[in-house]
Coordinates of C-alpha atoms and ligand atoms in Angstrom, one line a residue:
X2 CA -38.2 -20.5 -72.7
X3 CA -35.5 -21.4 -70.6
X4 CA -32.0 -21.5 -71.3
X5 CA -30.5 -23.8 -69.0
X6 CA -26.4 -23.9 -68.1
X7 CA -24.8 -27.3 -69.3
X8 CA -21.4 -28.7 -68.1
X9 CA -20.2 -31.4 -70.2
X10 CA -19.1 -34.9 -68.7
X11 CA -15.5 -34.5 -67.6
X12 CA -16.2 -36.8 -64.9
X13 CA -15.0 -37.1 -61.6
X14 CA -16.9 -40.6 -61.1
X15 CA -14.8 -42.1 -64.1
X16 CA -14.0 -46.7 -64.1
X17 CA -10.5 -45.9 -62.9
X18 CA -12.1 -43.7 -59.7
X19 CA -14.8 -46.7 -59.2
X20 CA -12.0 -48.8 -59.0
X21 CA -10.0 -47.1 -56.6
X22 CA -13.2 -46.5 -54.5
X23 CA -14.2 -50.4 -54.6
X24 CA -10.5 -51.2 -53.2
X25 CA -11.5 -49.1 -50.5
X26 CA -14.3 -50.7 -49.5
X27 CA -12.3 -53.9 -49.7
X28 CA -13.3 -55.1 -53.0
X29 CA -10.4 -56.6 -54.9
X30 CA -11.0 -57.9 -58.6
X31 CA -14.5 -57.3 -60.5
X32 CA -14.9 -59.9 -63.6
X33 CA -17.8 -61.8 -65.5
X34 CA -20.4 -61.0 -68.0
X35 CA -22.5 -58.0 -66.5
X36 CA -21.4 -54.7 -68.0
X37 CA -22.0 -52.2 -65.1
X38 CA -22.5 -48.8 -67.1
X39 CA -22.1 -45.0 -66.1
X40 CA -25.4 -42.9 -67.4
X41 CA -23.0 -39.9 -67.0
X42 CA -21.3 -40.7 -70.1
X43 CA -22.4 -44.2 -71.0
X44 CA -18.8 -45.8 -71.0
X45 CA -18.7 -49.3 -69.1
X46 CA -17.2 -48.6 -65.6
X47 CA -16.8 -52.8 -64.3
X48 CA -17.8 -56.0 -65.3
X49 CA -19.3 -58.0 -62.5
X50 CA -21.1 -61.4 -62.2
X51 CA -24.9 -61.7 -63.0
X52 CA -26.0 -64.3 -60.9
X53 CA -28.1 -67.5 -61.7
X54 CA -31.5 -69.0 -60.1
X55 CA -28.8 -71.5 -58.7
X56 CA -26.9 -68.8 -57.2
X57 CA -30.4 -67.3 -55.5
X58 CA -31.0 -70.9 -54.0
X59 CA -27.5 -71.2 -52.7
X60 CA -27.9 -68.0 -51.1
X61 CA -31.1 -68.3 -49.8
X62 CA -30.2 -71.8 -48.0
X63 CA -26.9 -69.8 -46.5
X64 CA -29.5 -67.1 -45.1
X65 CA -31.9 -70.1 -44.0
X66 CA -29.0 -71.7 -42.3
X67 CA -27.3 -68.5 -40.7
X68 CA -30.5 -67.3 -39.3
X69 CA -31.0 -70.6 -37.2
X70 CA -28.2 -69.1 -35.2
X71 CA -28.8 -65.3 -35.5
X72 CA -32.2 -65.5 -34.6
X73 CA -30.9 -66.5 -30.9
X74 CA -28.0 -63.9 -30.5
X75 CA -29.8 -61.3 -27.8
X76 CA -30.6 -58.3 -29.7
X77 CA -29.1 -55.8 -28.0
X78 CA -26.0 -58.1 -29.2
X79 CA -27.1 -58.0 -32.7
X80 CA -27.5 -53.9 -32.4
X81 CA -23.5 -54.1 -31.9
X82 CA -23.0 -55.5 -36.0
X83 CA -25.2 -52.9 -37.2
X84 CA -23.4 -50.4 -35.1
X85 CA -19.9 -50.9 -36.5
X86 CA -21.7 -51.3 -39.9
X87 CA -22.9 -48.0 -39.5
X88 CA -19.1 -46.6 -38.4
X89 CA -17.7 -48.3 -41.6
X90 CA -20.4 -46.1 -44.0
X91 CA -19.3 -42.9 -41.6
X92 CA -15.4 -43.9 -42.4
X93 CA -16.3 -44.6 -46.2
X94 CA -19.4 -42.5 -46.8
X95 CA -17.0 -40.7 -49.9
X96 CA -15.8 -44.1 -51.8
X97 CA -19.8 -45.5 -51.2
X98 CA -21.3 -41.6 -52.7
X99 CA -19.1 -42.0 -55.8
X100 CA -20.2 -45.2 -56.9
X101 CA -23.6 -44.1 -56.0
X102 CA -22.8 -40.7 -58.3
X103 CA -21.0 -42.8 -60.8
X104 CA -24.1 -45.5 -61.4
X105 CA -27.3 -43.8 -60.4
X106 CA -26.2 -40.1 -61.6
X107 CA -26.8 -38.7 -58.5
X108 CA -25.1 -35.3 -57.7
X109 CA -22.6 -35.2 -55.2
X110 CA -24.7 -33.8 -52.4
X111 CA -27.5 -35.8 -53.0
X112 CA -24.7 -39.1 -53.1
X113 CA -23.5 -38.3 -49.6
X114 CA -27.0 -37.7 -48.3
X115 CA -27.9 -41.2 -49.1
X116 CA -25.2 -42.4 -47.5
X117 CA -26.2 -40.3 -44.9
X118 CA -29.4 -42.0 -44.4
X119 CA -27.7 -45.6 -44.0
X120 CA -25.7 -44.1 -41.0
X121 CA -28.9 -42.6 -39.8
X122 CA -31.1 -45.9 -40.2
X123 CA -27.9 -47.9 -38.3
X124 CA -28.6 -45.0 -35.5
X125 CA -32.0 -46.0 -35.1
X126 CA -31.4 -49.8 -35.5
X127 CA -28.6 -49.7 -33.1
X128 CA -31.4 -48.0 -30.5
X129 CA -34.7 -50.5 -31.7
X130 CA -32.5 -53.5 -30.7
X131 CA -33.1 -52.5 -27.0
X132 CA -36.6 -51.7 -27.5
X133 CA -38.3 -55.4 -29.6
X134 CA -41.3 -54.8 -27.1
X135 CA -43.8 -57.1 -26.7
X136 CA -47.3 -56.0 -24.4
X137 CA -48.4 -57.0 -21.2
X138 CA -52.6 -57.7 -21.2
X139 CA -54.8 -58.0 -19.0
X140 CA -56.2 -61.5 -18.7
X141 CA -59.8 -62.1 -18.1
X142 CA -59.0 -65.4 -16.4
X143 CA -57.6 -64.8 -12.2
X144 CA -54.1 -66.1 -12.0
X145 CA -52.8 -65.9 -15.5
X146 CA -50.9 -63.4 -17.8
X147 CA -51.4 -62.6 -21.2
X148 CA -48.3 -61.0 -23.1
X149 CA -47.7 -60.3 -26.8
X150 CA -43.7 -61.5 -27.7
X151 CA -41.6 -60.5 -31.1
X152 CA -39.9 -63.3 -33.1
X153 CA -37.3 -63.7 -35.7
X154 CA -38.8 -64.0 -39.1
X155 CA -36.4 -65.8 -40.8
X156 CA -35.0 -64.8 -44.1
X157 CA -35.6 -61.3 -45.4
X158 CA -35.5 -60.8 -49.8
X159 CA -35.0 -57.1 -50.4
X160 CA -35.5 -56.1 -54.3
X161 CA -34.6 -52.5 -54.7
X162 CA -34.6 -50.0 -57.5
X163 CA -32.1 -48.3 -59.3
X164 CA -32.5 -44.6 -57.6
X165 CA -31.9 -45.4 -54.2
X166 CA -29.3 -48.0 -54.8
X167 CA -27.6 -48.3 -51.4
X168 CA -30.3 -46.1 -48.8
X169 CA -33.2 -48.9 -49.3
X170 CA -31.2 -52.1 -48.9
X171 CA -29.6 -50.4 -45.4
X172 CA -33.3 -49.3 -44.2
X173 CA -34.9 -52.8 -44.8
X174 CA -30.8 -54.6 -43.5
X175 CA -30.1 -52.4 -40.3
X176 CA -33.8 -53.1 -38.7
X177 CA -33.9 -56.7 -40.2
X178 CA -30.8 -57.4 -38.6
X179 CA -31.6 -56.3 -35.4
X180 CA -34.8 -58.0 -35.8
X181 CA -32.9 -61.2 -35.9
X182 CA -33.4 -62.2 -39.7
X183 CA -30.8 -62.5 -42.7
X184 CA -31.3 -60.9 -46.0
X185 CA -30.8 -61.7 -49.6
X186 CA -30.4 -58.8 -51.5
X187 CA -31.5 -58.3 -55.3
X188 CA -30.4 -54.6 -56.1
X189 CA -31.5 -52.9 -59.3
X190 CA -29.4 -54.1 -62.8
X191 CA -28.4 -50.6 -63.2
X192 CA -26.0 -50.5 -59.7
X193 CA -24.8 -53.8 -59.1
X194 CA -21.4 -51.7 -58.5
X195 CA -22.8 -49.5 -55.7
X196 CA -24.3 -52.9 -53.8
X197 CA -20.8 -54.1 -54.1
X198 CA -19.7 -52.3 -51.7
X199 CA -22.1 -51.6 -49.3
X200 CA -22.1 -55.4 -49.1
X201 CA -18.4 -55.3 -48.6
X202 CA -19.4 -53.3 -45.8
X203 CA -21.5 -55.8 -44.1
X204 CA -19.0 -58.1 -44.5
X205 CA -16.6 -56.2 -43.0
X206 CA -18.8 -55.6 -39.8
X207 CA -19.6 -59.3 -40.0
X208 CA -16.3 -60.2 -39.6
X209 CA -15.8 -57.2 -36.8
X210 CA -18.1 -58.9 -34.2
X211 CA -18.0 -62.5 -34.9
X212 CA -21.4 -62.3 -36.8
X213 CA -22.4 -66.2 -38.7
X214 CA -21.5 -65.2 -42.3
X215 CA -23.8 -66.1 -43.8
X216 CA -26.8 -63.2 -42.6
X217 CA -26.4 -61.3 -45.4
X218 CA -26.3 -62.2 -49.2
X219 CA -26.1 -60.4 -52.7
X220 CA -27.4 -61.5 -55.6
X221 CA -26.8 -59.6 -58.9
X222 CA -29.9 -61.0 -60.7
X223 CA -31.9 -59.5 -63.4
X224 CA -35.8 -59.5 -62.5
X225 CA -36.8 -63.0 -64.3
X226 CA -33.8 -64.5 -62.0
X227 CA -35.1 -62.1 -58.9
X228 CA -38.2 -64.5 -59.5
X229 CA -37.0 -66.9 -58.5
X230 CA -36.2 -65.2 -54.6
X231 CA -39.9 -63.9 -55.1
X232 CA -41.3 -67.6 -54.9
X233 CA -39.0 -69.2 -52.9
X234 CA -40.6 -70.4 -49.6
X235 CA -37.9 -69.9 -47.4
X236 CA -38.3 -66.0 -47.7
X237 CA -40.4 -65.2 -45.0
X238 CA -40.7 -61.5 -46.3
X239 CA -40.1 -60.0 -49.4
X240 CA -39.2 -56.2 -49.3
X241 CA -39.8 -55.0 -52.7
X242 CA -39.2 -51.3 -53.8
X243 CA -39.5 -50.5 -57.3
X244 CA -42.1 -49.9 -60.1
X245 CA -46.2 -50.6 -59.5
X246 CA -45.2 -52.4 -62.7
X247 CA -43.1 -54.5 -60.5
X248 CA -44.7 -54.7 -57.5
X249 CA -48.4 -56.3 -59.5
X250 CA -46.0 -59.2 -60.4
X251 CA -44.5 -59.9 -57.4
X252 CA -47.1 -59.4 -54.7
X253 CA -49.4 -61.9 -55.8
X254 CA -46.7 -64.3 -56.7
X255 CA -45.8 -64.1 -52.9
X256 CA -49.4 -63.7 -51.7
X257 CA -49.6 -67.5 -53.7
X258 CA -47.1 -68.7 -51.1
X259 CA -48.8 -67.1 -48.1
X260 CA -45.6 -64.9 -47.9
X261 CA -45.2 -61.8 -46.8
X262 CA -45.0 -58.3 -48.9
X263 CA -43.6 -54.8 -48.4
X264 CA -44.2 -52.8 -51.1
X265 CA -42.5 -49.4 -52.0
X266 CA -43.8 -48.3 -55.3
X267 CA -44.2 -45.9 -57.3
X268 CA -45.3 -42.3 -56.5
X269 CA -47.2 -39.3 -58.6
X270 CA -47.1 -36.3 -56.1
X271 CA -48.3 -33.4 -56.0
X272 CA -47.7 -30.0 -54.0
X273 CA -50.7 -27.6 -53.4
X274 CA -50.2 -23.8 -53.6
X275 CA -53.0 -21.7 -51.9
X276 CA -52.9 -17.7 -52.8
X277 CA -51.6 -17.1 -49.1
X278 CA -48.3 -19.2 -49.6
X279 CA -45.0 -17.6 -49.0
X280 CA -43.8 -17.7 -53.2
X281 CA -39.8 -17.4 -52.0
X282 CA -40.0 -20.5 -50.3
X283 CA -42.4 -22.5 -52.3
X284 CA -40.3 -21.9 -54.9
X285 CA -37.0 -23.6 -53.7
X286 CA -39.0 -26.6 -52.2
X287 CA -40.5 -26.7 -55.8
X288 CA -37.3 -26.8 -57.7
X289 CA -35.6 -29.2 -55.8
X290 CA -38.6 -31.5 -55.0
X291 CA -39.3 -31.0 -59.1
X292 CA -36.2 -31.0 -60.6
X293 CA -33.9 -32.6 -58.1
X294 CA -32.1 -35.9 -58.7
X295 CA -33.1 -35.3 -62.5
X296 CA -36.7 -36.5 -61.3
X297 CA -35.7 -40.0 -60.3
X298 CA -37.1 -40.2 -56.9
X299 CA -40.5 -41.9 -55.7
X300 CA -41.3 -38.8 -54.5
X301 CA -40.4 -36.6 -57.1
X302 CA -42.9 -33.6 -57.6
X303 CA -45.1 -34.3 -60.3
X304 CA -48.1 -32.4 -60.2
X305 CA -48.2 -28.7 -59.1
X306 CA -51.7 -27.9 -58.1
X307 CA -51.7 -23.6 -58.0
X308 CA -54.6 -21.0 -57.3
X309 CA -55.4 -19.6 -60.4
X310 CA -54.5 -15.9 -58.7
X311 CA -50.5 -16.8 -57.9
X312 CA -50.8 -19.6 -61.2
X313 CA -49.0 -17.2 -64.0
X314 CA -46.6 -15.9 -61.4
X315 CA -45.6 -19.0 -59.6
X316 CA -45.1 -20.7 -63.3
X317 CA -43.4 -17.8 -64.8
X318 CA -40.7 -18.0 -62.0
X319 CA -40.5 -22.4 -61.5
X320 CA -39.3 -21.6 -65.7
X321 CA -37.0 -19.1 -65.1
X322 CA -35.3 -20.9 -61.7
X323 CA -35.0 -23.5 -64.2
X324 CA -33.2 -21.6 -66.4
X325 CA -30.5 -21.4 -63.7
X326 CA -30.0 -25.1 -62.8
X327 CA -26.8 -26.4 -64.1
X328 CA -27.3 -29.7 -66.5
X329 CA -24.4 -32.4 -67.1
X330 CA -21.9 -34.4 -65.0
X331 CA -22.9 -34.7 -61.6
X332 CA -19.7 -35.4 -60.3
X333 CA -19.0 -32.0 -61.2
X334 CA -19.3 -28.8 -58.7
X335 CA -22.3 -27.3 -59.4
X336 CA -24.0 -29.4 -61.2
X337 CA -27.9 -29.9 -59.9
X338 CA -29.4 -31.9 -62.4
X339 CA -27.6 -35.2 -63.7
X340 CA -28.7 -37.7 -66.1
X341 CA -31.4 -40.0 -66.6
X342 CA -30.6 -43.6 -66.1
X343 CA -30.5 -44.5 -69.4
X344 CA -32.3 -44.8 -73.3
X345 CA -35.2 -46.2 -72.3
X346 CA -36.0 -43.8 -69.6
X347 CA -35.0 -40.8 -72.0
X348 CA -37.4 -42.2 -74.1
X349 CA -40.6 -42.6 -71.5
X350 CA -39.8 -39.1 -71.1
X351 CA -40.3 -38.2 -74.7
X352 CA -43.4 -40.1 -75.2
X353 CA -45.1 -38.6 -71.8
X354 CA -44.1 -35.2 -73.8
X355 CA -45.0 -35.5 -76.7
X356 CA -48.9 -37.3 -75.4
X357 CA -49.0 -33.9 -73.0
X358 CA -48.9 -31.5 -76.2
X359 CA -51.5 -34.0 -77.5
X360 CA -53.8 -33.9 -74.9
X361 CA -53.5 -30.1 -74.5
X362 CA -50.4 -29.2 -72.6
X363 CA -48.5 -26.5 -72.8
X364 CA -44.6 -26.7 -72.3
X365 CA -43.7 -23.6 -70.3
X366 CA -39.9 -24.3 -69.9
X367 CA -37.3 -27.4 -70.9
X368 CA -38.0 -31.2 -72.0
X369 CA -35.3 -31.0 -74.5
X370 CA -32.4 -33.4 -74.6
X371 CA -28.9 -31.5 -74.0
X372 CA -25.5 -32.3 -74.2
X373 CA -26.1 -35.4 -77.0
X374 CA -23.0 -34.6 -78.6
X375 CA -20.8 -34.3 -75.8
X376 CA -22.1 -37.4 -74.3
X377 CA -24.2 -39.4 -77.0
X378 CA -24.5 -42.6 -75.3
X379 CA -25.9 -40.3 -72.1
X380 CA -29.3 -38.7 -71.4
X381 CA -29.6 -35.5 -70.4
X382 CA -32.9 -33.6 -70.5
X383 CA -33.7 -30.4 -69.3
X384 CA -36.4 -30.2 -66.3
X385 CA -40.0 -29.7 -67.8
X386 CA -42.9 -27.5 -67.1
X387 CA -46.0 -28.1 -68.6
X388 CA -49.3 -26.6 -68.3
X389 CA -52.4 -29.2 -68.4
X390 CA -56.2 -28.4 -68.8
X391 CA -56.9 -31.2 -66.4
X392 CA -55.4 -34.5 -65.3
X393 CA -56.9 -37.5 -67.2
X394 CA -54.9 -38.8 -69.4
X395 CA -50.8 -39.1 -69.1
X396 CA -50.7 -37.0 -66.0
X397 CA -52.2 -39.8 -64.0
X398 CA -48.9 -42.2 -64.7
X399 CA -45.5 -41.4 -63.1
X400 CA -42.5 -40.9 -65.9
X401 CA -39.4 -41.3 -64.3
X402 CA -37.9 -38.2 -65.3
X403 CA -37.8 -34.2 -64.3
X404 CA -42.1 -33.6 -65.6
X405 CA -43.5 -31.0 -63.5
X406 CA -47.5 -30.9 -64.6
X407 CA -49.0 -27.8 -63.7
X408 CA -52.8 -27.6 -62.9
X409 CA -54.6 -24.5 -61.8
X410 CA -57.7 -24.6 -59.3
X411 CA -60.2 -22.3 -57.2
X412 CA -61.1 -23.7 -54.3
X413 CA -59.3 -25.8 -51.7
X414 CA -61.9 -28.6 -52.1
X415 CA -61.1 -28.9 -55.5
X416 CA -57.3 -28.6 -55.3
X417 CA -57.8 -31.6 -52.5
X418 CA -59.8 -33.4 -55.3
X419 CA -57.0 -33.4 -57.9
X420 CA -54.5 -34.1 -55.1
X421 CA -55.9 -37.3 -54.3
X422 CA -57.2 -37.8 -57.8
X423 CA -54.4 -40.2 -59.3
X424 CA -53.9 -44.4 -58.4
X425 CA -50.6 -43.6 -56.4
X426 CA -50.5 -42.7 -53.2
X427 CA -47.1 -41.6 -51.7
X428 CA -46.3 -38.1 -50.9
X429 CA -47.6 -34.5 -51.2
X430 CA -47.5 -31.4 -49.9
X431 CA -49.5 -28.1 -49.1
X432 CA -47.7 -25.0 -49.3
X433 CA -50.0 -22.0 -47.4
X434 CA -49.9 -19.5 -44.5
X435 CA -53.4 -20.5 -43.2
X436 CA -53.2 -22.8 -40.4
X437 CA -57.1 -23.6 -41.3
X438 CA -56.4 -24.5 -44.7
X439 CA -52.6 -26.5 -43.3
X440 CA -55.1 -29.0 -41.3
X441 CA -57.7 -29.4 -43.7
X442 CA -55.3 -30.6 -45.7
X443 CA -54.0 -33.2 -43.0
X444 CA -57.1 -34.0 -41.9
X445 CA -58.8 -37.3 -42.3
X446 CA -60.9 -36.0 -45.8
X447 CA -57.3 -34.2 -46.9
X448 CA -54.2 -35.6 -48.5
X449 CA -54.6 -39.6 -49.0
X450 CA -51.1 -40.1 -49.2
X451 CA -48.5 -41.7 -46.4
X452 CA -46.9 -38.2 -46.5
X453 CA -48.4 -34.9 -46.5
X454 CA -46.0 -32.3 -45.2
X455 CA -47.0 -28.7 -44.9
X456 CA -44.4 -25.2 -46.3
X457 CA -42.0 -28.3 -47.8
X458 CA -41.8 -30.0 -50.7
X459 CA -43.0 -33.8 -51.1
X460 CA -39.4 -35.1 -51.4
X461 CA -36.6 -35.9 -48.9
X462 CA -38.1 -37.8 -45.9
X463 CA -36.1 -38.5 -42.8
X464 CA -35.8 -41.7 -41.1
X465 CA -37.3 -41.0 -37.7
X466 CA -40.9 -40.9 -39.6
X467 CA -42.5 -44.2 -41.3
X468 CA -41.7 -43.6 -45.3
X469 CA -44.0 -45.3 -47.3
X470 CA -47.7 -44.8 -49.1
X471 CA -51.3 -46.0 -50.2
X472 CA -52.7 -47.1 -53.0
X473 CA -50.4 -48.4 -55.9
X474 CA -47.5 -46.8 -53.8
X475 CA -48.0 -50.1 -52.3
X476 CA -49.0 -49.8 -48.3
X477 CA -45.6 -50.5 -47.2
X478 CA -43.8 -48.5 -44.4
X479 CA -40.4 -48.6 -43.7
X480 CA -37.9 -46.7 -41.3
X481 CA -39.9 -44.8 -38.6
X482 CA -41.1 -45.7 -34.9
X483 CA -42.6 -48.9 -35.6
X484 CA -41.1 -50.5 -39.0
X485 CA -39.7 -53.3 -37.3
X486 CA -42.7 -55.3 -36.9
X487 CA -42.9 -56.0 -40.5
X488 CA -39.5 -57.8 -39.9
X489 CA -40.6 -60.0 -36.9
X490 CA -43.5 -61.9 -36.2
X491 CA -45.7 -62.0 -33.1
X492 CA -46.7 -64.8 -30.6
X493 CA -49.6 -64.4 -28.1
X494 CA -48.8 -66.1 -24.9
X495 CA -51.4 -67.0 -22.1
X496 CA -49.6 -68.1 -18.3
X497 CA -51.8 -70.0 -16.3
X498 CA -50.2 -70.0 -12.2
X499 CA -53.7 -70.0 -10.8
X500 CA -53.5 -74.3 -10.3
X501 CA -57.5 -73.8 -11.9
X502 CA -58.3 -74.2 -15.6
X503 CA -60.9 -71.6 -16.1
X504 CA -61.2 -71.3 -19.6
X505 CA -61.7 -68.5 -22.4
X506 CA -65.4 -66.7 -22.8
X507 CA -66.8 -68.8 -19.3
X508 CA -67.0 -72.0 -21.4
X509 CA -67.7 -75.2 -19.4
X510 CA -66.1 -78.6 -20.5
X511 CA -65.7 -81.2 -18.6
Ligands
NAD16 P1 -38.3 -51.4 -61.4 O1 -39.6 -51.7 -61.0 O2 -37.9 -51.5 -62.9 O3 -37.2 -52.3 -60.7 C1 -37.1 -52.3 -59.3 C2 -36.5 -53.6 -58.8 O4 -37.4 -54.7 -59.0 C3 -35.2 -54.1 -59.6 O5 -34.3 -54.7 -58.7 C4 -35.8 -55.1 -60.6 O6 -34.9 -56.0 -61.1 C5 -36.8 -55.7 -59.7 N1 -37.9 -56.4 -60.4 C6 -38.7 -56.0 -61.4 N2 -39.6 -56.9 -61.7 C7 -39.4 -58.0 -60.9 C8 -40.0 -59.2 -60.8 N3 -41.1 -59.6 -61.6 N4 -39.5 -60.1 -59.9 C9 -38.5 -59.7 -59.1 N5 -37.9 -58.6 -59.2 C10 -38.3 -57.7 -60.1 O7 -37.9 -49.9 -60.9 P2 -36.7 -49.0 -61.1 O8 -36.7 -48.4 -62.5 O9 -35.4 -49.6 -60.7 O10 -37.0 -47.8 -60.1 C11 -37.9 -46.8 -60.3 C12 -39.2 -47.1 -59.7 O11 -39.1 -47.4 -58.3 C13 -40.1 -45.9 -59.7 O12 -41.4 -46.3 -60.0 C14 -40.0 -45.3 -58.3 O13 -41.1 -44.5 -57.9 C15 -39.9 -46.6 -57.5 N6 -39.3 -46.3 -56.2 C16 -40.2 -46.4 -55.1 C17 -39.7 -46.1 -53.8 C18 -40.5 -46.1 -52.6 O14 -40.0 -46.1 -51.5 N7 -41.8 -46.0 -52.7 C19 -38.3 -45.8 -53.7 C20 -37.5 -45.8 -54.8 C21 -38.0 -46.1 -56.1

């Protein structure tokens, strides 16, 4: 059994160092009836306002109306807002990490990396507004050209979920932006304080260049209000990352209205480890894929899918490495696993436990809440490892929480099998020193998911590839080469300069 370390809240990230951080950004006062909370120790660290569906139409029709004139700024002109937002996160990317530390429970590290990954997205935004190409066709007819052009959508709704609380809105804001659209923006309950201030940001920038105002909008509404931006018909796309839970009631409602989705949902992946994998390595990509961010990302590993020769090793060492990780405030130094958002998470965790031991599992290392005394109205578990005869029952459903299933297999066929063998679709990995087995595993009949890395772990994507994945994960892509399309839509023109009007397919008339 493991014994893991535990540091008790004595947190950096504490309502007086939110405040300060906020100021920095340029947020003065905070007031009205939303209680934003800390899961580090539970106390409340703001109050902010929790917006109406009045609010949401007011905002939309400010977005509506801005993006008349945005939509015609040149885009290389537009790049130059997201640049300078994209210098504002580089000069504040500590004050915009702590209230992401402080509200999502994300360790320091991992805090700055997100913010890393807005700076990085403005990067690439900054270089796609020079590059909204369109294609140049062949025409069948003599004397006319065909071309393919890239519109302005119009109003972009992002909806985003609590564990990425700033990263998401910036990789849907940056391209739509350039792309010539506004945004309304419904973050997660959870971190209303974190999209604060990255909207202060915007602003800021906004201001900077000389941008119309009203692009970009926040709304702090809970999910029945978000609805509301769901079914509105301005929204040309909704952007919508979250639960499969969530994304089943929004798509069709938006699908109703002929909209258009992008769905980010939820992910159950899994790492393969053949007998030829190098153990050292596998190991770290494990831990931190498994364990990292107390299990709150999309693409948490979930499943590990081991030969049955390396199976009793491999576990036996994932339990002890766990044994090492240090539990508790993650504003602390050298702390690797924070907490879980809050009760009702805590409590998913429990019940995918306690069904695991019911339908066979064995728990090889953690589950167990810590540090309920210190911190009572926090939740703190330590990083599981269970052992499963097989996955049907509760290993097919993604708990938002450190669960690593373990499942043994024989042959590579099979471990491909259990791979793809859940509803979710989002990321996975193969860990193996045989280049034969490495491409089987990307091939066409491999991995079914919109990641499948090889000697990594299925976590921590960078934003030069499309992020996204099949299935219930949604189908969505965002970031990468060619994620701005989803924000523009397309015309097909036809030139005629021949003075003739042959038409289409040799049809005669008239
Ligand atoms: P959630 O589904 O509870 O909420 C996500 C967002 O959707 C929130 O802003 C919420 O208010 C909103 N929402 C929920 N129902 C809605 C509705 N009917 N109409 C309008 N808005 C609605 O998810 P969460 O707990 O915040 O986040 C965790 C989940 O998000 C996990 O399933 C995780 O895998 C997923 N996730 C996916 C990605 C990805 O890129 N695939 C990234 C991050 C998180």
């Amino acid at each position: 059994m493991t014994n893991p370390t535990t540091a008790p809240p004595a947190p950096g990230a504490t309502a007086d160092a939110v405040r300060k951080a906020l100021t920095a950004l340029g947020v003065d006062v905070l007031d009205g009836p939303h209680e934003a909370r800390s899961p580090i120790t539970g106390e409340v660290l703001a109050r902010t306002a929790e917006h109406t569906e009045t609010d949401v139409d007011t905002a939309v029709a400010a977005a509506h109306e801005a993006f008349l004139t945005w939509r015609d700024v040149p885009a290389p002109v537009r790049g130059n807002l997201v640049k300078r937002w994209g210098q504002l996160f580089t000069e504040h990317k500590a004050e915009l990490a702590l209230l992401v530390t402080a509200e999502a429970g994300k360790i320091e590290s991992e805090a700055l990396g997100e913010v890393q990954e807005m700076i990085d997205i403005c990067d690439l935004a900054v270089g796609q507004s020079r590059q909204l190409f369109g294609r140049t066709l062949p025409s069948e007819r003599p004397g006319h050209r065909l071309a393919e052009t890239w519109h302005p959508l119009g109003v972009v709704g992002v909806i985003s979920a609590f564990n990425f609380p700033v990263a998401v809105y910036a990789w849907n804001t940056a391209l739509a932006l350039v792309c010539g659209d506004a945004v309304v923006w419904k973050p997660a309950e959870a971190t209303y304080l974190s999209a604060i201030g990255a909207n202060a940001l915007l602003a800021q920038a906004v201001r900077d260049v000389g941008a119309p105002e009203g692009i970009h909008q926040l709304v702090l509404a809970d999910r029945a209000v978000g609805e509301a931006l769901v079914d509105d018909p301005r929204v040309a796309l909704v952007s919508a990352t979250g639960s499969v839970r969530m994304g089943r009631e929004v798509a069709p409602r938006v699908a109703a209205r002929f909209g258009r989705v992008l769905l980010e949902l939820g992910g159950n992946n899994a790492a393969i480890v053949a007998p030829s994998a190098d153990l050292d390595l596998a190991l770290r990509g494990i831990v931190f894929s498994a364990a990292g961010t107390a299990g709150q990302r999309c693409t948490t590993l979930r499943r590990l899918i081991v030969h049955t020769s390396v199976a009793d090793e491999l576990t036996g060492r994932i339990a002890a490495a766990y044994g090492t990780l240090t539990i508790g405030d993650p504003s602390a130094e050298g702390t690797l696993v924070g907490p879980l958002i809050n009760r009702t998470s805590f409590e998913a965790q429990q019940r995918a436990l306690t069904r695991a031991a019911a339908e066979g599992g064995e728990v090889v290392a953690g589950g167990a809440r810590v540090l309920a005394d210190e911190a009572p109205d926090a939740f703190y578990v330590q990083p599981a490892v269970v052992r499963m005869p097989d996955q049907s029952g509760v290993v097919q459903e993604e708990t938002f929480a450190p669960i690593l299933y373990v499942l043994a297999y024989d042959d590579l066929d099979e471990a491909i099998a259990l791979q793809n063998g859940v509803p979710q679709g989002l990321s996975s990995s193969i860990f193996t020193q045989d280049q034969a087995e490495a491409e089987r595993f990307l091939s066409a009949s491999g991995s079914d998911c919109g990641i499948a890395n090889v000697n990594i772990g299925t976590s921590g994507a960078e934003i030069g590839g499309a992020f996204g994945g099949e299935k219930e994960t949604g189908g969505g892509r965002e970031s990468g080469t060619d994620a701005w399309q989803a924000y523009m839509r397309r015309a097909t023109n036809t030139v005629n300069y021949s003075g003739q009007l042959p038409l289409a397919q040799g049809v005669k008339f008239l």
